[in-house]
Coordinates of C-alpha atoms in Angstrom, one line a residue:
Chain A
M7 CA 77.7 91.7 86.2
S8 CA 77.7 94.7 88.5
Y9 CA 80.9 96.1 90.0
N10 CA 81.1 97.3 93.8
L11 CA 82.9 100.8 93.5
W12 CA 84.1 102.3 96.8
Y13 CA 84.8 105.9 97.2
W14 CA 83.9 108.7 99.7
P15 CA 80.1 109.0 99.7
E16 CA 80.0 112.9 100.1
I17 CA 82.4 114.1 97.3
Q18 CA 83.0 113.9 93.8
G19 CA 86.8 113.6 94.1
R20 CA 88.8 111.2 92.2
G21 CA 86.1 108.6 92.3
E22 CA 84.1 110.8 89.8
F23 CA 86.4 109.9 86.9
V24 CA 85.4 106.3 87.6
R25 CA 81.8 107.0 88.2
L26 CA 81.6 109.0 84.8
A27 CA 83.3 106.2 82.8
L28 CA 80.8 103.7 84.2
E29 CA 78.0 106.0 83.7
A30 CA 78.8 106.9 80.1
A31 CA 79.2 103.1 79.2
G32 CA 76.2 101.9 81.0
I33 CA 78.0 99.7 83.0
E34 CA 76.1 98.5 86.1
Y35 CA 77.8 99.3 89.6
C36 CA 77.0 99.9 93.0
D37 CA 78.4 103.0 94.6
C38 CA 78.7 101.2 97.9
A39 CA 79.5 103.7 100.3
R40 CA 76.7 106.2 99.1
E41 CA 74.3 103.2 100.0
R42 CA 76.0 102.1 103.1
G43 CA 77.9 105.1 104.5
T44 CA 81.7 106.3 105.3
Q45 CA 82.0 103.9 108.0
A46 CA 81.3 100.9 105.6
L47 CA 83.9 102.2 103.3
V48 CA 86.5 102.5 106.2
D49 CA 85.5 98.9 107.4
D50 CA 85.8 97.7 104.0
M51 CA 89.3 99.0 103.4
A52 CA 90.3 97.4 106.4
R53 CA 89.5 93.9 105.1
Y54 CA 92.2 93.7 102.7
T55 CA 95.3 92.3 104.4
Q56 CA 96.9 91.0 101.3
R57 CA 96.8 93.8 98.6
P58 CA 94.9 96.7 100.1
P59 CA 94.2 99.9 98.4
F60 CA 96.4 102.8 99.6
A61 CA 93.2 105.1 99.2
P62 CA 89.8 105.0 97.6
P63 CA 88.6 104.8 94.9
Y64 CA 88.8 101.0 94.2
L65 CA 86.8 98.5 92.3
E66 CA 86.0 95.2 93.5
L67 CA 86.7 92.2 91.2
Q68 CA 86.3 88.7 92.0
G69 CA 88.8 88.0 94.4
F70 CA 90.8 91.2 94.5
V71 CA 90.5 94.8 94.0
I72 CA 91.8 97.5 91.8
A73 CA 92.8 101.0 93.1
Q74 CA 94.3 104.1 91.8
T75 CA 92.0 106.0 89.5
A76 CA 94.0 105.7 86.1
N77 CA 94.6 101.9 87.0
I78 CA 90.8 101.4 87.4
L79 CA 90.1 103.3 84.0
L80 CA 92.8 101.3 82.4
Y81 CA 91.2 97.9 83.4
L82 CA 87.7 99.3 82.5
G83 CA 88.8 100.4 79.1
E84 CA 90.4 97.0 78.2
H85 CA 87.4 94.9 79.5
H86 CA 84.5 97.0 78.4
D87 CA 85.9 98.1 75.0
L88 CA 86.1 101.7 76.3
A89 CA 89.8 102.1 74.9
P90 CA 91.1 101.5 71.3
S91 CA 92.9 98.3 70.7
R92 CA 96.1 99.5 69.0
L93 CA 99.0 99.5 71.4
S94 CA 100.2 102.9 70.5
D95 CA 96.6 104.1 71.0
R96 CA 96.3 102.5 74.4
L97 CA 99.6 103.8 75.7
W98 CA 98.6 107.4 74.5
L99 CA 95.2 107.2 76.3
H100 CA 96.8 106.1 79.5
Q101 CA 99.5 108.6 79.1
L102 CA 96.7 111.5 78.9
Q103 CA 94.9 109.9 82.0
L104 CA 98.0 110.1 84.0
T105 CA 98.6 113.6 83.0
I106 CA 95.0 114.5 84.0
A107 CA 95.8 112.7 87.2
D108 CA 99.0 114.9 87.8
M109 CA 96.9 118.1 87.2
V110 CA 94.2 116.8 89.8
A111 CA 96.9 116.3 92.3
E112 CA 98.2 119.9 91.7
V113 CA 94.8 121.2 92.0
H114 CA 94.6 119.4 95.4
N115 CA 97.8 120.8 96.4
I116 CA 96.5 124.4 96.0
H117 CA 94.2 124.3 98.9
H118 CA 96.6 122.1 100.9
P119 CA 100.0 123.2 100.1
V120 CA 101.8 122.4 103.0
A121 CA 99.9 120.2 105.3
M122 CA 97.7 117.7 103.7
G123 CA 96.2 116.4 107.1
E124 CA 95.2 120.0 108.3
Y125 CA 92.3 122.5 107.3
Y126 CA 92.5 124.9 104.3
E127 CA 92.0 127.8 106.8
D128 CA 95.2 127.2 108.5
Q129 CA 97.2 127.1 105.3
K130 CA 95.4 129.9 103.5
A131 CA 98.3 132.1 103.1
E132 CA 100.4 129.5 101.4
A133 CA 97.4 128.6 99.4
L134 CA 96.9 132.1 97.9
R135 CA 100.5 132.0 96.8
A136 CA 100.1 128.4 95.3
A137 CA 97.0 129.4 93.4
E138 CA 98.5 132.5 91.7
Q139 CA 101.1 130.5 89.9
F140 CA 98.7 127.7 89.2
R141 CA 96.4 130.1 87.5
A142 CA 98.9 132.0 85.5
E143 CA 101.0 129.1 84.5
R144 CA 99.8 125.6 85.2
I145 CA 96.3 125.8 83.9
P146 CA 97.3 127.1 80.6
K147 CA 100.2 124.5 80.3
F148 CA 97.8 121.6 80.9
L149 CA 94.9 122.8 78.9
Q150 CA 97.0 123.6 76.0
H151 CA 98.3 120.0 76.1
F152 CA 94.9 118.6 76.1
D153 CA 93.5 120.8 73.6
G154 CA 96.6 120.0 71.2
A155 CA 95.8 116.3 71.8
A156 CA 92.3 116.7 70.8
Q157 CA 93.2 119.2 67.7
A158 CA 95.6 116.4 66.5
N159 CA 93.1 113.7 66.4
P160 CA 91.2 113.7 63.2
G161 CA 88.0 112.3 64.8
E162 CA 85.9 114.4 67.0
W163 CA 87.3 112.8 70.4
L164 CA 90.4 112.4 71.8
I165 CA 91.4 109.3 70.1
D166 CA 89.6 107.6 67.2
H167 CA 86.2 108.3 66.4
R168 CA 84.4 107.5 69.7
W169 CA 84.7 108.3 73.3
T170 CA 87.3 106.8 75.7
Y171 CA 87.6 107.1 79.3
A172 CA 90.0 110.2 78.8
D173 CA 87.3 112.0 77.2
T174 CA 84.9 111.6 80.2
S175 CA 87.8 112.5 82.4
L176 CA 88.6 115.7 80.6
F177 CA 84.8 116.6 80.9
Q178 CA 85.2 116.2 84.6
L179 CA 88.4 118.4 84.5
V180 CA 86.8 121.2 82.9
E181 CA 83.6 121.1 85.1
G182 CA 86.0 121.0 88.2
L183 CA 88.1 124.0 87.0
R184 CA 85.0 126.0 86.0
Y185 CA 83.7 125.4 89.5
M186 CA 87.1 126.2 91.4
F187 CA 88.2 129.0 89.1
P188 CA 85.2 130.4 87.4
R189 CA 86.9 134.1 86.6
R190 CA 90.0 132.5 85.4
M191 CA 88.2 129.9 83.2
A192 CA 85.7 132.6 81.9
A193 CA 89.0 134.4 80.7
I194 CA 91.0 131.8 79.3
E195 CA 88.8 128.6 78.4
H196 CA 87.9 129.8 74.8
D197 CA 91.6 129.4 73.9
Y198 CA 90.9 125.6 74.0
P199 CA 88.1 124.9 71.5
A200 CA 88.9 121.3 70.8
L201 CA 89.0 120.6 74.6
L202 CA 85.6 122.6 75.1
K203 CA 84.2 120.5 72.1
I204 CA 84.9 117.3 73.8
H205 CA 83.5 118.7 77.2
G206 CA 80.1 119.4 75.3
L207 CA 80.1 116.0 73.5
V208 CA 80.6 114.1 76.8
R209 CA 77.9 116.0 78.4
S210 CA 75.5 115.0 75.6
L211 CA 76.3 111.4 75.9
P212 CA 73.0 109.7 76.8
G213 CA 74.5 107.9 79.8
V214 CA 76.3 111.2 81.0
A215 CA 73.1 113.4 80.5
A216 CA 71.0 110.9 82.8
Y217 CA 73.7 110.8 85.2
L218 CA 74.2 114.6 85.5
A219 CA 70.3 114.9 85.8
S220 CA 70.1 112.2 88.6
D221 CA 70.8 112.4 92.3
R222 CA 73.7 110.1 91.8
R223 CA 75.6 113.1 90.6
L224 CA 76.9 114.9 93.8
S225 CA 77.4 118.6 93.7
F226 CA 81.0 120.1 94.0
N227 CA 81.5 121.2 97.5
E228 CA 84.5 122.3 99.8
D229 CA 85.5 118.9 101.1
G230 CA 86.2 117.6 97.5
I231 CA 89.2 118.1 95.2
F232 CA 87.9 121.1 93.1
R233 CA 86.8 123.6 95.8
H234 CA 85.4 127.1 95.2
Y235 CA 87.4 129.5 97.4
P236 CA 86.8 133.0 95.8
E237 CA 89.9 134.2 97.1
L238 CA 91.9 131.7 95.2
D239 CA 90.4 132.9 91.9
G240 CA 91.1 135.6 89.6
A241 CA 91.0 136.4 85.8
Chain B
M8 CA 116.8 96.6 69.3
S9 CA 117.9 99.7 71.5
Y10 CA 115.5 102.1 72.9
N11 CA 116.1 106.0 72.8
L12 CA 115.3 107.2 76.4
W13 CA 115.0 111.0 76.8
Y14 CA 115.4 112.7 80.0
W15 CA 117.0 115.7 81.7
P16 CA 120.8 114.8 81.5
E17 CA 121.8 116.4 84.9
I18 CA 119.4 114.6 87.5
Q19 CA 118.1 111.1 88.4
G20 CA 114.7 112.5 88.8
R21 CA 111.6 110.5 87.5
G22 CA 113.9 109.2 84.6
E23 CA 115.7 107.3 87.1
F24 CA 113.0 104.7 87.5
V25 CA 113.1 103.8 83.9
R26 CA 116.8 103.6 83.8
L27 CA 116.9 101.3 86.8
A28 CA 114.4 98.9 85.1
L29 CA 116.3 99.0 81.7
E30 CA 119.6 98.4 83.7
A31 CA 118.3 95.7 85.7
A32 CA 117.0 93.9 82.7
G33 CA 120.0 94.5 80.6
I34 CA 118.0 96.1 78.1
E35 CA 119.8 98.3 75.5
Y36 CA 119.3 102.0 75.4
C37 CA 120.7 105.3 74.6
D38 CA 120.2 108.0 77.3
C39 CA 120.0 110.4 74.5
A40 CA 120.2 113.9 76.4
R41 CA 123.2 112.6 78.3
E42 CA 125.0 111.9 75.1
R43 CA 123.7 115.1 73.3
G44 CA 122.9 117.6 76.0
T45 CA 119.7 119.5 77.2
Q46 CA 119.0 121.5 74.1
A47 CA 118.9 118.3 72.2
L48 CA 116.1 117.1 74.4
V49 CA 114.3 120.5 74.0
D50 CA 114.6 120.2 70.3
D51 CA 113.5 116.6 70.4
M52 CA 110.5 117.2 72.3
A53 CA 109.2 120.0 69.9
R54 CA 109.2 117.5 67.1
Y55 CA 106.4 115.8 68.3
T56 CA 103.1 117.9 67.0
Q57 CA 100.8 114.8 67.0
R58 CA 101.1 113.0 70.4
P59 CA 103.8 115.1 72.3
P60 CA 104.9 114.0 75.7
F61 CA 103.7 116.6 78.5
A62 CA 107.4 116.3 80.1
P63 CA 110.2 113.9 80.1
P64 CA 111.0 111.1 80.6
Y65 CA 109.8 109.5 77.2
L66 CA 110.8 106.6 75.5
E67 CA 110.9 106.5 71.7
L68 CA 109.3 103.4 69.9
Q69 CA 108.9 103.1 65.9
G70 CA 106.7 105.7 65.0
F71 CA 105.6 107.1 68.6
V72 CA 106.6 108.0 72.0
I73 CA 105.4 106.6 75.6
A74 CA 105.6 109.4 78.2
Q75 CA 104.7 109.2 81.9
T76 CA 107.0 107.0 84.0
A77 CA 104.5 104.6 85.1
N78 CA 103.3 104.2 81.5
I79 CA 106.6 103.6 80.3
L80 CA 107.3 100.7 83.0
L81 CA 103.8 99.3 82.3
Y82 CA 105.1 98.9 78.6
L83 CA 108.4 97.7 79.7
G84 CA 107.0 95.2 82.1
E85 CA 104.7 93.7 79.4
H86 CA 107.1 93.7 76.6
H87 CA 110.2 92.5 78.3
D88 CA 108.7 90.1 80.8
L89 CA 109.4 92.4 83.8
A90 CA 105.8 92.0 85.0
P91 CA 103.7 89.1 85.9
S92 CA 101.1 87.7 83.4
R93 CA 98.1 87.1 85.5
L94 CA 95.7 90.1 85.3
S95 CA 95.5 90.7 88.9
D96 CA 99.1 90.8 89.5
R97 CA 99.7 93.2 86.5
L98 CA 97.1 95.5 88.0
W99 CA 98.6 95.3 91.5
L100 CA 102.0 95.9 90.2
H101 CA 100.9 99.1 88.2
Q102 CA 98.9 100.1 91.3
L103 CA 102.0 100.1 93.3
Q104 CA 103.8 102.0 90.8
L105 CA 101.2 104.6 90.7
T106 CA 101.4 104.9 94.3
I107 CA 105.1 105.6 94.1
A108 CA 104.5 108.1 91.6
D109 CA 102.2 109.8 94.3
M110 CA 104.9 109.8 96.8
V111 CA 107.5 111.3 94.3
A112 CA 105.2 114.0 93.5
E113 CA 104.6 114.7 97.3
V114 CA 108.6 114.6 97.7
H115 CA 108.8 117.3 94.9
N116 CA 106.0 119.3 96.4
I117 CA 108.0 119.7 99.5
H118 CA 110.7 121.9 98.2
H119 CA 108.3 123.4 95.9
P120 CA 105.1 123.7 97.9
V121 CA 103.7 127.1 96.3
A122 CA 105.5 127.8 93.1
M123 CA 106.7 125.0 90.9
G124 CA 108.6 127.5 88.6
E125 CA 110.5 129.3 91.4
Y126 CA 113.6 128.7 93.3
Y127 CA 113.5 126.7 96.6
E128 CA 114.9 129.7 98.5
D129 CA 112.1 131.8 97.4
Q130 CA 109.5 129.5 99.3
K131 CA 111.5 128.2 102.0
A132 CA 109.3 129.0 104.8
E133 CA 106.4 127.1 103.1
A134 CA 108.9 124.1 102.5
L135 CA 109.7 123.9 106.1
R136 CA 106.2 123.5 107.1
A137 CA 105.5 121.1 104.2
A138 CA 108.5 118.8 105.1
E139 CA 107.4 118.6 108.8
Q140 CA 104.0 117.0 108.0
F141 CA 105.6 114.9 105.4
R142 CA 108.2 113.6 107.7
A143 CA 105.7 113.0 110.5
E144 CA 102.8 111.5 108.7
R145 CA 103.5 110.8 105.0
I146 CA 106.6 108.8 105.0
P147 CA 105.4 106.3 107.5
K148 CA 102.1 105.8 105.7
F149 CA 103.7 105.3 102.4
L150 CA 106.3 103.1 103.7
Q151 CA 104.1 101.1 105.9
H152 CA 102.0 100.3 102.6
F153 CA 105.0 99.3 100.7
D154 CA 106.5 97.3 103.5
G155 CA 103.1 95.6 104.1
A156 CA 102.8 94.9 100.3
A157 CA 106.2 93.2 100.4
Q158 CA 105.3 91.1 103.7
A159 CA 102.3 89.8 102.1
N160 CA 103.9 88.1 99.2
P161 CA 105.3 84.6 100.0
G162 CA 108.3 85.3 97.6
E163 CA 111.4 87.4 98.4
W164 CA 110.0 90.4 96.0
L165 CA 107.0 92.4 96.0
I166 CA 105.1 90.0 93.4
D167 CA 106.0 86.5 92.6
H168 CA 109.4 85.1 93.0
R169 CA 111.3 87.4 90.7
W170 CA 111.9 91.2 90.5
T171 CA 109.5 93.5 88.6
Y172 CA 109.9 97.3 87.9
A173 CA 108.2 98.1 91.0
D174 CA 110.8 96.4 93.0
T175 CA 113.5 98.6 91.1
S176 CA 111.4 101.6 91.9
L177 CA 111.1 100.9 95.4
F178 CA 114.9 100.6 95.6
Q179 CA 115.1 104.1 94.2
L180 CA 112.5 105.4 96.6
V181 CA 114.5 104.3 99.6
E182 CA 117.8 105.7 98.3
G183 CA 116.0 109.0 97.5
L184 CA 114.4 109.4 100.8
R185 CA 117.9 108.4 102.5
Y186 CA 119.4 111.2 100.6
M187 CA 116.8 113.8 101.5
F188 CA 116.0 112.7 104.9
P189 CA 119.1 111.0 106.4
R190 CA 118.0 111.6 109.9
R191 CA 114.4 110.7 109.6
M192 CA 115.1 107.5 107.7
A193 CA 117.7 106.6 110.2
A194 CA 115.2 106.8 112.7
I195 CA 112.3 104.9 111.1
E196 CA 113.4 102.7 108.3
H197 CA 114.0 99.8 110.3
D198 CA 110.3 99.6 111.0
Y199 CA 110.0 98.4 107.3
P200 CA 112.1 95.5 107.0
A201 CA 110.4 93.9 104.1
L202 CA 111.0 97.0 102.1
L203 CA 114.8 97.3 103.2
K204 CA 115.1 93.9 102.2
I205 CA 114.0 94.3 98.8
H206 CA 116.1 97.6 98.5
G207 CA 119.1 95.2 99.3
L208 CA 118.2 92.6 96.8
V209 CA 117.6 95.1 94.1
R210 CA 121.2 96.6 94.7
S211 CA 122.7 93.1 94.4
L212 CA 121.0 92.4 90.9
P213 CA 124.0 92.1 88.7
G214 CA 122.6 94.7 86.0
V215 CA 121.9 97.3 88.9
A216 CA 125.1 96.7 90.6
A217 CA 127.1 97.3 87.5
Y218 CA 124.9 100.4 86.9
L219 CA 125.7 101.9 90.3
A220 CA 129.3 101.2 89.8
S221 CA 129.2 103.1 86.6
D222 CA 129.3 106.7 85.5
R223 CA 125.9 106.2 83.8
R224 CA 124.5 106.6 87.6
L225 CA 124.2 110.2 88.2
S226 CA 124.7 111.3 91.8
F227 CA 121.6 112.9 93.6
N228 CA 121.8 116.7 93.7
E229 CA 119.7 119.7 94.5
D230 CA 118.2 120.1 90.9
G231 CA 116.5 116.8 91.2
I232 CA 113.5 115.4 93.0
F233 CA 115.3 114.1 96.1
R234 CA 117.1 117.1 97.4
H235 CA 119.0 117.3 100.5
Y236 CA 118.5 120.5 102.3
P237 CA 119.4 119.9 105.9
E238 CA 116.9 122.2 107.2
L239 CA 114.0 120.1 105.9
D240 CA 115.3 116.9 107.6
G241 CA 114.8 116.1 111.4
A242 CA 114.4 112.7 113.2

């Protein structure tokens, strides 16, 4: 079976965490709005009167949709064996994914600290201030947490001896932070060797390597979540 | 068995979503930091070298802890029958809870838009601007989503014919918004009758009613997530 995944067609955004897990696992999917356009996504969302997604990404299943990135990954993990089977492991995995989601929300908040619906240019002064504390305190706090999680696992990955959806998500987090904060990341990323090791391992997964080399992988850009505004970066 | 729940002892905060589900279901728990103090919580968090919580709240189980509010509720829902059994229902429930979590994060961002680690007073100008768009656009967008979800269910509750952890969470969301934005909520909350109905039903659950009347229920205050700063409110 092939899934229908719906997400904004011009950005990596939150959808990328789902795309990466699907690509890494070799699960067939249609990235529907990339084929049919933004209006098709808007129209599709309007179809769901019963249990609508609050926002993309969402995954169509037979008779219903799953929204919220971490929720989609929870489902894929359990139904495609991309997650461990032990209860404590599954909860730990989901916990890490939710913490990744928290960091992603904070990243978005940096360029939109006071008005989600307005342009970055109209809240640049506030964004400069938000970026300062994020670079100084939040990036190290989050990356230390993920690096510690990776170090504590006896295997090469975050959990167990094989990749899970949280590994592909950490890959994307490192990619995004390097794009958004190249100077800051160059200065500190080597403090998190276990995290960087996972980043490298994920990049080398056959499904991920093929995806990154394909035109299915969009480039980062300044409409997405991770945006490179040089003025927000600093070592 | 009785759970150990760890959360900051002086605020409702994110821990309150867990407390309410436990109280509504009559599940025994120790609100450990309320008994032993903040330092005990800090010390307890430092114990976990293997799979530490990123932040409270967390629930101790035999041999491990579960952190992230929505993850704790996911566990409680499945293990104490506070969630439906059908896959599509369970995913929809968790999806709603994650959307509640997103709104809670946005609420926190209003009084701390640019510097999570600094005082409100030092980012008041930014907060005033953040509150404006939140009141005008985000509150209606989120409440409409939850009201629509409630209206679409043939039963009285969000899902099915009995309460789940997302119902108790919506109760808390309405309570918090009323505390933080009394003028705004008075002006618009009646646009969301199905949501208000659930709020009333949750308040009348015997476990919740007993909890609210007890000294276990902390008051809202200006150290928590929902804070009443009159200058941030407006009809």
